[in-house]
Tab-separated table of C-alpha atoms in Angstrom:
chain	number	residue	atom	x	y	z
A	1474	UNK	CA	21.289	100.717	108.322
A	1475	UNK	CA	22.276	98.586	111.276
A	1476	UNK	CA	23.312	95.963	108.744
A	1477	UNK	CA	26.294	93.947	109.942
A	1478	UNK	CA	26.647	91.505	107.032
A	1479	UNK	CA	28.411	92.472	103.853
A	1480	UNK	CA	26.012	93.617	101.135
A	1481	UNK	CA	25.771	91.450	98.024
A	1482	UNK	CA	25.186	92.491	94.437
A	1483	UNK	CA	21.791	91.491	93.039
A	1484	UNK	CA	19.800	91.419	96.279
A	1485	UNK	CA	18.381	94.950	96.000
A	1486	UNK	CA	19.820	96.422	99.186
A	1487	UNK	CA	22.664	98.207	97.414
A	1488	UNK	CA	20.196	99.771	94.974
A	1489	UNK	CA	18.015	100.891	97.857
A	1490	UNK	CA	20.869	102.553	99.697
A	1491	UNK	CA	22.014	104.255	96.478
A	1492	UNK	CA	18.506	105.653	96.033
A	1493	UNK	CA	18.502	107.074	99.567
A	1494	UNK	CA	22.020	108.430	99.200
A	1495	UNK	CA	21.330	110.267	95.936
A	1496	UNK	CA	18.038	111.674	97.201
A	1497	UNK	CA	19.711	113.036	100.339
A	1498	UNK	CA	22.486	114.661	98.284
A	1499	UNK	CA	19.937	116.422	96.055
A	1500	UNK	CA	17.872	117.508	99.060
A	1501	UNK	CA	20.922	119.098	100.670
A	1502	UNK	CA	21.956	120.557	97.320
A	1503	UNK	CA	18.712	122.555	97.234
A	1504	UNK	CA	19.816	124.383	100.369
A	1505	UNK	CA	23.075	125.281	98.621
A	1506	UNK	CA	21.019	126.958	95.864
A	1507	UNK	CA	18.772	128.747	98.321
A	1508	UNK	CA	21.494	129.927	100.709
A	1509	UNK	CA	24.692	130.113	98.636
A	1510	UNK	CA	26.324	132.842	100.728
A	1511	UNK	CA	26.216	130.712	103.851
A	1512	UNK	CA	26.508	127.176	102.467
A	1513	UNK	CA	28.843	127.310	99.468
A	1514	UNK	CA	32.576	127.841	99.064
A	1515	UNK	CA	33.761	130.834	96.981
A	1516	UNK	CA	36.723	128.905	95.562
A	1517	UNK	CA	34.465	126.132	94.270
A	1518	UNK	CA	31.783	128.482	92.950
A	1519	UNK	CA	34.432	129.622	90.468
A	1520	UNK	CA	34.903	126.062	89.188
A	1521	UNK	CA	31.383	124.750	88.691
A	1522	UNK	CA	28.466	126.540	87.020
A	1523	UNK	CA	24.866	126.819	88.174
A	1524	UNK	CA	23.765	125.057	84.972
A	1525	UNK	CA	26.011	122.067	85.640
A	1526	UNK	CA	24.747	121.785	89.215
A	1527	UNK	CA	21.111	122.029	88.096
A	1528	UNK	CA	21.704	119.213	85.607
A	1529	UNK	CA	23.479	117.159	88.270
A	1530	UNK	CA	20.571	117.563	90.687
A	1531	UNK	CA	18.019	116.582	88.044
A	1532	UNK	CA	20.092	113.530	87.160
A	1533	UNK	CA	20.329	112.678	90.859
A	1534	UNK	CA	16.537	112.707	91.298
A	1535	UNK	CA	15.976	110.546	88.221
A	1536	UNK	CA	18.688	108.124	89.363
A	1537	UNK	CA	17.192	107.980	92.865
A	1538	UNK	CA	13.834	106.835	91.480
A	1539	UNK	CA	15.547	104.404	89.103
A	1540	UNK	CA	17.502	102.693	91.889
A	1541	UNK	CA	14.394	102.649	94.088
A	1542	UNK	CA	12.550	100.749	91.360
A	1543	UNK	CA	15.537	98.450	90.852
A	1544	UNK	CA	15.613	97.752	94.591
A	1545	UNK	CA	11.963	96.676	94.524
A	1546	UNK	CA	12.515	94.427	91.517
A	1547	UNK	CA	15.576	92.714	93.012
A	1548	UNK	CA	14.598	92.480	96.678
A	1549	UNK	CA	10.796	92.337	96.468
A	1550	UNK	CA	10.852	94.657	99.505
A	1551	UNK	CA	9.631	98.242	99.761
A	1552	UNK	CA	11.381	99.737	102.803
A	1553	UNK	CA	14.561	101.145	101.245
A	1554	UNK	CA	12.845	102.031	97.967
A	1555	UNK	CA	10.105	103.957	99.763
A	1556	UNK	CA	12.654	105.854	101.846
A	1557	UNK	CA	14.619	106.878	98.754
A	1558	UNK	CA	11.470	107.799	96.837
A	1559	UNK	CA	10.051	109.772	99.757
A	1560	UNK	CA	13.213	111.842	100.189
A	1561	UNK	CA	13.380	112.400	96.420
A	1562	UNK	CA	9.714	113.473	96.481
A	1563	UNK	CA	10.433	116.035	99.207
A	1564	UNK	CA	13.369	117.315	97.161
A	1565	UNK	CA	11.079	117.801	94.166
A	1566	UNK	CA	8.535	119.683	96.280
A	1567	UNK	CA	11.309	121.959	97.528
A	1568	UNK	CA	12.397	122.710	93.960
A	1569	UNK	CA	14.920	120.108	92.807
A	1570	UNK	CA	13.806	120.639	89.180
A	1571	UNK	CA	12.975	124.334	89.406
A	1572	UNK	CA	15.518	125.952	91.757
A	1573	UNK	CA	17.628	128.589	89.998
A	1574	UNK	CA	21.127	129.798	90.666
A	1575	UNK	CA	21.782	133.486	91.266
A	1576	UNK	CA	24.599	135.935	91.838
A	1577	UNK	CA	26.203	135.483	95.234
A	1578	UNK	CA	27.314	138.175	97.644
A	1579	UNK	CA	30.674	137.863	99.366
A	1580	UNK	CA	30.416	137.044	103.074
A	1581	UNK	CA	32.936	136.840	105.890
A	1582	UNK	CA	32.041	133.248	106.722
A	1583	UNK	CA	30.554	130.191	105.063
A	1584	UNK	CA	30.109	126.454	105.497
A	1585	UNK	CA	31.439	124.134	102.789
A	1586	UNK	CA	28.242	122.185	102.167
A	1587	UNK	CA	28.799	122.259	98.397
A	1588	UNK	CA	32.343	120.942	98.826
A	1589	UNK	CA	31.089	118.208	101.157
A	1590	UNK	CA	28.362	117.054	98.744
A	1591	UNK	CA	30.547	117.083	95.631
A	1592	UNK	CA	33.455	115.338	97.344
A	1593	UNK	CA	31.162	112.763	98.946
A	1594	UNK	CA	29.591	112.019	95.563
A	1595	UNK	CA	32.981	111.711	93.839
A	1596	UNK	CA	34.496	109.508	96.542
A	1597	UNK	CA	31.525	107.135	96.609
A	1598	UNK	CA	31.507	106.821	92.823
A	1599	UNK	CA	35.190	105.894	92.888
A	1600	UNK	CA	35.584	103.836	96.053
A	1601	UNK	CA	32.294	102.092	96.752
A	1602	UNK	CA	32.607	99.968	93.556
A	1603	UNK	CA	36.324	99.442	94.232
A	1604	UNK	CA	35.637	98.094	97.717
A	1605	UNK	CA	32.577	96.177	96.561
A	1606	UNK	CA	34.244	94.220	93.758
A	1607	UNK	CA	37.889	94.140	94.938
A	1608	UNK	CA	37.737	94.015	98.763
A	1609	UNK	CA	40.718	93.215	100.956
A	1610	UNK	CA	38.511	92.233	103.886
A	1611	UNK	CA	35.675	90.315	102.244
A	1612	UNK	CA	33.677	90.129	105.480
A	1613	UNK	CA	33.717	93.840	106.234
A	1614	UNK	CA	30.460	95.662	105.609
A	1615	UNK	CA	30.050	99.322	104.677
A	1616	UNK	CA	27.834	99.682	107.722
A	1617	UNK	CA	30.286	98.470	110.345
A	1618	UNK	CA	29.740	99.566	113.938
A	1619	UNK	CA	31.641	102.858	113.584
A	1620	UNK	CA	30.736	104.001	110.069
A	1621	UNK	CA	28.575	106.818	111.454
A	1622	UNK	CA	31.522	108.137	113.464
A	1623	UNK	CA	33.783	108.160	110.413
A	1624	UNK	CA	31.062	109.833	108.335
A	1625	UNK	CA	30.714	112.531	110.998
A	1626	UNK	CA	34.458	113.227	110.782
A	1627	UNK	CA	34.081	113.533	106.999
A	1628	UNK	CA	31.132	115.919	107.320
A	1629	UNK	CA	32.733	118.175	109.951
A	1630	UNK	CA	36.068	118.487	108.127
A	1631	UNK	CA	34.252	119.531	104.937
A	1632	UNK	CA	31.651	121.847	106.430
A	1633	UNK	CA	34.328	123.766	108.327
A	1634	UNK	CA	36.735	123.959	105.396
A	1635	UNK	CA	37.032	127.757	105.762
A	1636	UNK	CA	37.952	127.513	109.436
A	1637	UNK	CA	40.480	124.710	108.946
A	1638	UNK	CA	41.937	126.494	105.919
A	1639	UNK	CA	42.478	129.786	107.724
A	1640	UNK	CA	43.923	128.246	110.874
A	1641	UNK	CA	46.332	125.898	109.091
A	1642	UNK	CA	47.666	128.698	106.850
A	1643	UNK	CA	48.405	131.108	109.694
A	1644	UNK	CA	51.734	129.582	110.845
A	1645	UNK	CA	53.224	129.737	107.341
A	1646	UNK	CA	52.115	133.347	106.873
A	1647	UNK	CA	53.285	134.327	110.364
A	1648	UNK	CA	56.772	132.824	110.094
A	1649	UNK	CA	57.512	133.324	106.387
A	1650	UNK	CA	55.279	136.184	105.249
A	1651	UNK	CA	57.945	138.808	105.951
A	1652	UNK	CA	60.609	137.233	103.732
A	1653	UNK	CA	59.604	138.699	100.364
A	1654	UNK	CA	59.203	135.540	98.333
A	1655	UNK	CA	58.165	137.041	94.982
A	1656	UNK	CA	61.347	135.985	93.181
A	1657	UNK	CA	61.083	132.456	94.537
A	1658	UNK	CA	57.469	132.276	93.386
A	1659	UNK	CA	58.343	133.476	89.892
A	1660	UNK	CA	61.151	130.931	89.594
A	1661	UNK	CA	58.960	128.052	90.772
A	1662	UNK	CA	56.082	129.108	88.528
A	1663	UNK	CA	58.482	129.159	85.578
A	1664	UNK	CA	59.388	125.482	86.017
A	1665	UNK	CA	57.962	122.867	83.619
A	1666	UNK	CA	54.621	121.610	84.884
A	1667	UNK	CA	55.787	118.046	85.682
A	1668	UNK	CA	58.854	119.287	87.545
A	1669	UNK	CA	56.827	121.817	89.524
A	1670	UNK	CA	54.226	119.167	90.374
A	1671	UNK	CA	56.916	116.763	91.584
A	1672	UNK	CA	58.433	119.556	93.669
A	1673	UNK	CA	55.019	120.235	95.228
A	1674	UNK	CA	54.493	116.536	95.970
A	1675	UNK	CA	57.986	115.996	97.368
A	1676	UNK	CA	58.275	119.082	99.569
A	1677	UNK	CA	54.815	118.734	101.084
A	1678	UNK	CA	55.305	115.017	101.663
A	1679	UNK	CA	58.672	115.644	103.319
A	1680	UNK	CA	57.149	118.157	105.730
A	1681	UNK	CA	54.146	115.903	106.274
A	1682	UNK	CA	56.467	112.935	106.963
A	1683	UNK	CA	58.196	114.671	109.858
A	1684	UNK	CA	54.961	116.116	111.231
A	1685	UNK	CA	53.414	112.653	111.064
A	1686	UNK	CA	56.446	111.014	112.653
A	1687	UNK	CA	56.465	113.613	115.417
A	1688	UNK	CA	52.889	112.687	116.311
A	1689	UNK	CA	54.006	109.074	116.652
A	1690	UNK	CA	57.097	109.749	118.764
A	1691	UNK	CA	55.854	112.379	121.222
A	1692	UNK	CA	53.654	110.938	123.927
A	1693	UNK	CA	51.185	113.804	124.220
A	1694	UNK	CA	50.831	114.240	120.441
A	1695	UNK	CA	50.328	110.489	119.980
A	1696	UNK	CA	47.330	110.753	122.282
A	1697	UNK	CA	45.570	112.809	119.572
A	1698	UNK	CA	46.931	111.034	116.509
A	1699	UNK	CA	46.079	107.605	117.884
A	1700	UNK	CA	42.413	108.512	117.348
A	1701	UNK	CA	43.140	108.173	113.631
A	1702	UNK	CA	44.680	104.755	114.224
A	1703	UNK	CA	41.856	103.541	116.432
A	1704	UNK	CA	39.689	102.267	113.570
A	1705	UNK	CA	39.681	98.520	113.057
A	1706	UNK	CA	37.663	98.838	109.850
A	1707	UNK	CA	39.916	100.284	107.178
A	1708	UNK	CA	37.848	101.699	104.333
A	1709	UNK	CA	37.474	104.836	102.229
A	1710	UNK	CA	35.965	106.752	105.185
A	1711	UNK	CA	38.617	105.684	107.709
A	1712	UNK	CA	41.060	108.408	106.658
A	1713	UNK	CA	38.554	111.047	107.738
A	1714	UNK	CA	38.839	109.966	111.369
A	1715	UNK	CA	41.405	112.560	112.384
A	1716	UNK	CA	41.363	114.648	115.542
A	1717	UNK	CA	41.203	118.395	114.867
A	1718	UNK	CA	44.500	118.965	116.746
A	1719	UNK	CA	46.097	116.478	114.352
A	1720	UNK	CA	44.549	118.285	111.360
A	1721	UNK	CA	45.769	121.696	112.478
A	1722	UNK	CA	49.356	120.681	113.046
A	1723	UNK	CA	49.866	118.342	110.092
A	1724	UNK	CA	48.116	120.554	107.530
A	1725	UNK	CA	49.919	123.622	108.842
A	1726	UNK	CA	53.263	121.896	108.316
A	1727	UNK	CA	52.223	120.719	104.851
A	1728	UNK	CA	51.121	124.215	103.842
A	1729	UNK	CA	54.562	125.733	104.579
A	1730	UNK	CA	56.259	124.575	101.333
A	1731	UNK	CA	53.133	125.442	99.329
A	1732	UNK	CA	53.232	128.984	100.704
A	1733	UNK	CA	56.996	129.505	100.547
A	1734	UNK	CA	57.432	128.147	97.014
A	1735	UNK	CA	54.243	129.732	95.641
A	1736	UNK	CA	53.215	127.159	93.046
A	1737	UNK	CA	51.037	128.136	90.100
A	1738	UNK	CA	47.272	127.749	90.316
A	1739	UNK	CA	47.228	124.734	88.011
A	1740	UNK	CA	49.931	122.928	90.027
A	1741	UNK	CA	48.174	123.748	93.290
A	1742	UNK	CA	44.794	122.531	92.006
A	1743	UNK	CA	46.231	119.281	90.632
A	1744	UNK	CA	47.996	118.725	93.952
A	1745	UNK	CA	44.765	119.280	95.921
A	1746	UNK	CA	42.760	116.929	93.673
A	1747	UNK	CA	45.444	114.235	93.848
A	1748	UNK	CA	45.740	114.460	97.629
A	1749	UNK	CA	41.968	114.417	98.114
A	1750	UNK	CA	41.622	111.167	96.146
A	1751	UNK	CA	44.898	109.527	97.160
A	1752	UNK	CA	44.370	110.059	100.903
A	1753	UNK	CA	41.083	108.182	100.616
A	1754	UNK	CA	42.591	105.455	98.432
A	1755	UNK	CA	45.367	104.450	100.833
A	1756	UNK	CA	42.828	103.741	103.576
A	1757	UNK	CA	40.414	101.861	101.297
A	1758	UNK	CA	39.353	98.271	101.819
A	1759	UNK	CA	40.715	97.005	98.511
A	1760	UNK	CA	43.129	94.215	97.666
A	1761	UNK	CA	44.418	95.896	94.479
A	1762	UNK	CA	48.220	96.035	94.863
A	1763	UNK	CA	48.969	98.320	91.856
A	1764	UNK	CA	51.982	96.334	90.618
A	1765	UNK	CA	55.213	98.315	90.316
A	1766	UNK	CA	53.340	101.542	91.035
A	1767	UNK	CA	53.354	100.614	94.733
A	1768	UNK	CA	57.110	101.263	94.769
A	1769	UNK	CA	56.571	104.778	93.378
A	1770	UNK	CA	53.432	105.930	95.207
A	1771	UNK	CA	52.005	104.796	98.510
A	1772	UNK	CA	49.132	102.315	98.169
A	1773	UNK	CA	46.501	100.736	100.437
A	1774	UNK	CA	48.807	97.812	101.208
A	1775	UNK	CA	51.610	100.215	102.155
A	1776	UNK	CA	49.452	102.370	104.410
A	1777	UNK	CA	47.594	99.461	105.983
A	1778	UNK	CA	50.955	98.316	107.345
A	1779	UNK	CA	51.267	101.744	108.961
A	1780	UNK	CA	47.932	101.036	110.692
A	1781	UNK	CA	48.946	97.496	111.653
A	1782	UNK	CA	47.678	96.412	115.067
A	1783	UNK	CA	50.680	94.207	115.861
A	1784	UNK	CA	53.294	96.197	117.871
A	1785	UNK	CA	56.085	94.359	116.048
A	1786	UNK	CA	55.374	96.452	112.949
A	1787	UNK	CA	54.920	99.874	114.542
A	1788	UNK	CA	56.970	102.823	113.367
A	1789	UNK	CA	56.874	102.315	109.600
A	1790	UNK	CA	55.513	103.986	106.458
A	1791	UNK	CA	54.957	107.576	107.564
A	1792	UNK	CA	55.104	109.033	104.046
A	1793	UNK	CA	51.830	110.070	102.472
A	1794	UNK	CA	52.834	110.017	98.787
A	1795	UNK	CA	56.364	108.726	98.141
A	1796	UNK	CA	57.670	105.479	99.709
A	1797	UNK	CA	61.253	106.532	98.969
A	1798	UNK	CA	60.984	109.151	101.726
A	1799	UNK	CA	60.530	106.310	104.217
A	1800	UNK	CA	63.505	104.592	102.586
A	1801	UNK	CA	65.588	107.740	103.133
A	1802	UNK	CA	64.915	107.703	106.873
A	1803	UNK	CA	64.813	103.962	107.551
A	1804	UNK	CA	61.085	103.551	108.155
A	1805	UNK	CA	60.106	101.693	104.961
A	1806	UNK	CA	58.287	98.364	105.228
A	1807	UNK	CA	56.527	96.511	102.413
A	1808	UNK	CA	56.778	92.688	102.575
A	1809	UNK	CA	55.941	91.584	99.050
A	1810	UNK	CA	52.241	90.888	98.651
A	1811	UNK	CA	51.610	90.328	102.362
A	1812	UNK	CA	49.044	92.421	104.250
A	1813	UNK	CA	48.718	92.985	108.010
A	1814	UNK	CA	46.321	90.647	109.777
A	1815	UNK	CA	44.579	93.469	111.601
A	1816	UNK	CA	44.562	97.241	112.045
A	1817	UNK	CA	43.954	99.459	115.042
A	1818	UNK	CA	45.720	100.296	118.308
A	1819	UNK	CA	46.162	97.214	120.430
A	1820	UNK	CA	46.899	99.067	123.682
A	1821	UNK	CA	44.329	101.853	123.475
A	1822	UNK	CA	40.843	102.300	124.904
A	1823	UNK	CA	38.724	104.830	123.027
A	1824	UNK	CA	35.210	106.166	123.536
A	1825	UNK	CA	32.694	105.763	120.723
A	1826	UNK	CA	31.446	108.742	118.742
A	1827	UNK	CA	32.859	111.932	117.228
A	1828	UNK	CA	32.239	114.315	120.129
A	1829	UNK	CA	33.582	111.964	122.787
A	1830	UNK	CA	36.703	111.236	120.732
A	1831	UNK	CA	37.266	114.955	120.161
A	1832	UNK	CA	37.209	115.763	123.883
A	1833	UNK	CA	38.745	112.596	125.340
A	1834	UNK	CA	42.472	113.175	124.563
A	1835	UNK	CA	42.368	116.504	126.457
A	1836	UNK	CA	41.063	114.871	129.625
A	1837	UNK	CA	42.380	111.314	129.648
A	1838	UNK	CA	44.879	109.154	127.854
A	1839	UNK	CA	43.564	106.335	125.639
A	1840	UNK	CA	46.287	104.210	127.262
A	1841	UNK	CA	45.414	104.623	130.929
A	1842	UNK	CA	42.976	106.463	133.162
A	1843	UNK	CA	44.813	109.740	133.757
A	1844	UNK	CA	46.783	112.438	131.960
A	1845	UNK	CA	50.133	110.707	132.505
A	1846	UNK	CA	50.061	108.445	129.469
A	1847	UNK	CA	52.391	105.486	129.582
A	1848	UNK	CA	52.138	104.188	126.016
A	1849	UNK	CA	53.814	100.803	125.789
A	1850	UNK	CA	54.384	100.591	122.064
A	1851	UNK	CA	57.010	102.194	119.848
A	1852	UNK	CA	54.690	103.757	117.307
């Protein structure tokens, strides 16, 4: 997977990688069945059934062998196909077709392996074809030099979903838990669904806007947030590259209106699903401009300008969902159908790898060699 050229349809490599990918997902899924208390998320166990997951795993094994065979037919090479088939074979030996779900005991801690696998599967099904057939950067490969780093960010943020969830909710509970918000919750939950959903989108995006803007305008905070901007390969995984200090602060701010207003379960779930998909979309390597929708919701073009490498265009497009919030505060920028020439942080110097990037902002500035950062841009 050190491939540096863009993969092409019909050559067999894509099929081979799909085979490996599906086989790995099923293999990891077996561990979710065997150790559900430690590796699955209680909130998601209430949504999916053991029968549906067993069917999904069986389908994954069959599909892994199918794409392995297709890879051999198209490429006339065995390497990728054998890897996918071998991993699928191990999964079968460990019980991919026979593993059974069972009742699960409540535990004080868990990893979100099930959430990671399901979200990874959903995101790849949506965005890999989108980037493959409608790319913005036609030369950019899925396996660019930092794809492993971005994947590690994705994995860590999902596995530690319980930890991030608890920590980011604490400020809202601490500062607003004493207020007695039952009447507010009842009023909000009595609103029509569309109105309540808009209220959830708007209030969270407004809080997120100012949290996001604060990270761009405070020197020490920018040190952490600039890690997110350091990628020069915008794709569906790029949004996952976020320092944990950035995650804590921004998500904590976003959770405040959700906690204070107390939206219904259906509104909350729709909001979470939308955000999960939309946050990936706006970083994707796709040229789709979405027509008039781009003036209503933020799009890849809109957010790519936020990541623009050229200092002339810094300080724009902080909103996550609604462009009109940037219009309200004078930070809107969307020049027709034009896209930025490059993304990244022109002035910064960042180490490679998840662990190094996690530690680095505490010890040194990406913009010089000591703790006294002198950032020259106006991000």
